[in-house]
mmCIF file of C-alpha atoms in Angstrom:
data_model
loop_
_atom_site.group_PDB
_atom_site.id
_atom_site.type_symbol
_atom_site.label_atom_id
_atom_site.label_comp_id
_atom_site.label_asym_id
_atom_site.label_seq_id
_atom_site.Cartn_x
_atom_site.Cartn_y
_atom_site.Cartn_z
ATOM 1 C CA UNK A 1 0.000 0.000 0.000
ATOM 2 C CA UNK A 2 1.233 3.489 -0.828
ATOM 3 C CA UNK A 3 2.111 5.422 2.345
ATOM 4 C CA UNK A 4 1.553 9.180 2.407
ATOM 5 C CA UNK A 5 2.584 11.705 5.042
ATOM 6 C CA UNK A 6 0.584 14.945 5.206
ATOM 7 C CA UNK A 7 2.202 17.863 7.057
ATOM 8 C CA UNK A 8 -0.010 20.925 7.519
ATOM 9 C CA UNK A 9 -0.751 23.081 10.549
ATOM 10 C CA UNK A 10 -4.234 23.898 9.257
ATOM 11 C CA UNK A 11 -6.311 21.108 10.771
ATOM 12 C CA UNK A 12 -9.065 21.508 8.175
ATOM 13 C CA UNK A 13 -6.592 20.992 5.308
ATOM 14 C CA UNK A 14 -4.861 18.065 7.026
ATOM 15 C CA UNK A 15 -8.193 16.380 7.820
ATOM 16 C CA UNK A 16 -9.557 16.908 4.307
ATOM 17 C CA UNK A 17 -6.424 15.457 2.707
ATOM 18 C CA UNK A 18 -6.476 12.518 5.111
ATOM 19 C CA UNK A 19 -10.103 11.694 4.216
ATOM 20 C CA UNK A 20 -9.583 12.101 0.467
ATOM 21 C CA UNK A 21 -6.413 10.022 0.419
ATOM 22 C CA UNK A 22 -7.781 7.243 2.664
ATOM 23 C CA UNK A 23 -10.901 7.044 0.492
ATOM 24 C CA UNK A 24 -8.585 6.433 -2.467
ATOM 25 C CA UNK A 25 -6.884 3.553 -0.665
ATOM 26 C CA UNK A 26 -3.730 5.255 0.568
ATOM 27 C CA UNK A 27 -2.231 4.719 4.026
ATOM 28 C CA UNK A 28 -2.103 8.210 5.562
ATOM 29 C CA UNK A 29 -0.193 9.701 8.483
ATOM 30 C CA UNK A 30 -0.784 13.322 9.520
ATOM 31 C CA UNK A 31 1.579 15.725 11.285
ATOM 32 C CA UNK A 32 0.499 19.209 12.301
ATOM 33 C CA UNK A 33 3.973 20.766 12.365
ATOM 34 C CA UNK A 34 7.312 20.397 10.645
ATOM 35 C CA UNK A 35 9.167 18.850 13.574
ATOM 36 C CA UNK A 36 6.660 15.998 13.925
ATOM 37 C CA UNK A 37 6.560 15.579 10.155
ATOM 38 C CA UNK A 38 10.336 15.276 9.882
ATOM 39 C CA UNK A 39 10.325 12.799 12.784
ATOM 40 C CA UNK A 40 7.729 10.641 11.019
ATOM 41 C CA UNK A 41 9.612 10.905 7.709
ATOM 42 C CA UNK A 42 12.947 9.840 9.199
ATOM 43 C CA UNK A 43 11.526 7.011 11.325
ATOM 44 C CA UNK A 44 9.187 5.541 8.686
ATOM 45 C CA UNK A 45 9.144 5.026 4.952
ATOM 46 C CA UNK A 46 6.700 7.147 2.973
ATOM 47 C CA UNK A 47 6.150 7.038 -0.767
ATOM 48 C CA UNK A 48 4.749 10.576 -0.806
ATOM 49 C CA UNK A 49 5.042 13.569 1.519
ATOM 50 C CA UNK A 50 2.635 16.478 1.126
ATOM 51 C CA UNK A 51 3.811 19.478 3.126
ATOM 52 C CA UNK A 52 2.644 23.026 3.582
ATOM 53 C CA UNK A 53 5.259 25.646 2.707
ATOM 54 C CA UNK A 54 4.623 27.734 5.821
ATOM 55 C CA UNK A 55 4.602 25.763 9.038
ATOM 56 C CA UNK A 56 4.762 27.231 12.545
ATOM 57 C CA UNK A 57 8.160 25.754 13.373
ATOM 58 C CA UNK A 58 9.971 25.415 10.039
ATOM 59 C CA UNK A 59 9.648 25.963 6.331
ATOM 60 C CA UNK A 60 8.261 23.333 4.000
ATOM 61 C CA UNK A 61 11.572 23.716 2.145
ATOM 62 C CA UNK A 62 13.362 22.598 5.331
ATOM 63 C CA UNK A 63 11.003 19.615 5.500
ATOM 64 C CA UNK A 64 11.764 18.906 1.828
ATOM 65 C CA UNK A 65 15.506 18.856 2.553
ATOM 66 C CA UNK A 66 15.117 16.410 5.445
ATOM 67 C CA UNK A 67 12.781 14.120 3.483
ATOM 68 C CA UNK A 68 14.907 14.031 0.319
ATOM 69 C CA UNK A 69 18.028 13.618 2.452
ATOM 70 C CA UNK A 70 16.518 10.558 4.143
ATOM 71 C CA UNK A 71 15.190 9.002 0.912
ATOM 72 C CA UNK A 72 15.708 10.676 -2.476
ATOM 73 C CA UNK A 73 12.947 8.498 -3.975
ATOM 74 C CA UNK A 74 10.274 10.074 -1.778
ATOM 75 C CA UNK A 75 7.868 12.205 -3.762
ATOM 76 C CA UNK A 76 7.367 15.602 -2.132
ATOM 77 C CA UNK A 77 4.479 17.874 -3.034
ATOM 78 C CA UNK A 78 4.411 21.337 -1.489
ATOM 79 C CA UNK A 79 1.076 23.045 -0.907
ATOM 80 C CA UNK A 80 0.819 26.738 -0.133
ATOM 81 C CA UNK A 81 -1.429 29.752 -0.093
ATOM 82 C CA UNK A 82 1.682 31.851 -0.800
ATOM 83 C CA UNK A 83 2.900 30.530 -4.124
ATOM 84 C CA UNK A 84 5.010 32.552 -6.508
ATOM 85 C CA UNK A 85 6.891 31.422 -9.612
ATOM 86 C CA UNK A 86 10.135 31.866 -7.653
ATOM 87 C CA UNK A 87 8.920 29.651 -4.790
ATOM 88 C CA UNK A 88 7.782 26.978 -7.241
ATOM 89 C CA UNK A 89 11.071 27.040 -9.171
ATOM 90 C CA UNK A 90 13.151 26.889 -5.975
ATOM 91 C CA UNK A 91 11.049 24.029 -4.573
ATOM 92 C CA UNK A 92 11.359 21.974 -7.746
ATOM 93 C CA UNK A 93 15.096 22.683 -7.981
ATOM 94 C CA UNK A 94 15.437 21.346 -4.414
ATOM 95 C CA UNK A 95 13.609 18.125 -5.297
ATOM 96 C CA UNK A 96 9.874 18.721 -4.941
ATOM 97 C CA UNK A 97 7.643 17.237 -7.611
ATOM 98 C CA UNK A 98 5.516 20.379 -7.733
ATOM 99 C CA UNK A 99 4.000 23.237 -5.759
ATOM 100 C CA UNK A 100 0.225 23.228 -5.532
ATOM 101 C CA UNK A 101 -1.438 26.555 -4.682
ATOM 102 C CA UNK A 102 -4.226 26.583 -2.080
ATOM 103 C CA UNK A 103 -7.111 26.238 -2.497
ATOM 104 C CA UNK A 104 -6.849 23.182 -4.690
ATOM 105 C CA UNK A 105 -9.182 20.487 -5.936
ATOM 106 C CA UNK A 106 -8.759 16.937 -4.615
ATOM 107 C CA UNK A 107 -8.232 15.753 -8.194
ATOM 108 C CA UNK A 108 -5.174 18.012 -8.487
ATOM 109 C CA UNK A 109 -3.506 16.332 -5.503
ATOM 110 C CA UNK A 110 -4.452 12.861 -6.702
ATOM 111 C CA UNK A 111 -3.151 13.596 -10.215
ATOM 112 C CA UNK A 112 0.198 14.786 -8.813
ATOM 113 C CA UNK A 113 0.505 11.669 -6.641
ATOM 114 C CA UNK A 114 -0.209 9.454 -9.646
ATOM 115 C CA UNK A 115 2.309 11.375 -11.760
ATOM 116 C CA UNK A 116 4.975 11.215 -9.064
ATOM 117 C CA UNK A 117 4.523 7.506 -8.448
ATOM 118 C CA UNK A 118 4.746 6.797 -12.193
ATOM 119 C CA UNK A 119 8.068 8.688 -12.440
ATOM 120 C CA UNK A 120 9.675 7.323 -9.282
ATOM 121 C CA UNK A 121 12.927 5.455 -9.514
ATOM 122 C CA UNK A 122 12.290 1.832 -8.600
ATOM 123 C CA UNK A 123 13.876 0.675 -5.362
ATOM 124 C CA UNK A 124 16.767 -1.754 -5.633
ATOM 125 C CA UNK A 125 14.836 -4.018 -3.239
ATOM 126 C CA UNK A 126 11.750 -4.324 -5.486
#
């Protein structure tokens, strides 16, 4: 089963993503701040991490660095209400699959997950 970590301090966003993703058959873990998200990401294996850009304790770009550092095959999608072309370009350069502006449609998240999983480098243990 595909494991997804959602990191967002907005409970309504985190809950909505959890419901949508579980309904689509994904195994979902939620963290409400960057520190807990990084802890989950370094202690467990996730296929996809969806993180907000602005978290109360760290940047989503910091989360991205920790996640990619722990497993370069992890797909990271950044969500934000504060997107600019510069933020998107920097995020992608650092290893994110994409930056999704809030508000977004569930189909947009699901399409990005599908795209990311289809492009992922297969594990040597597969």
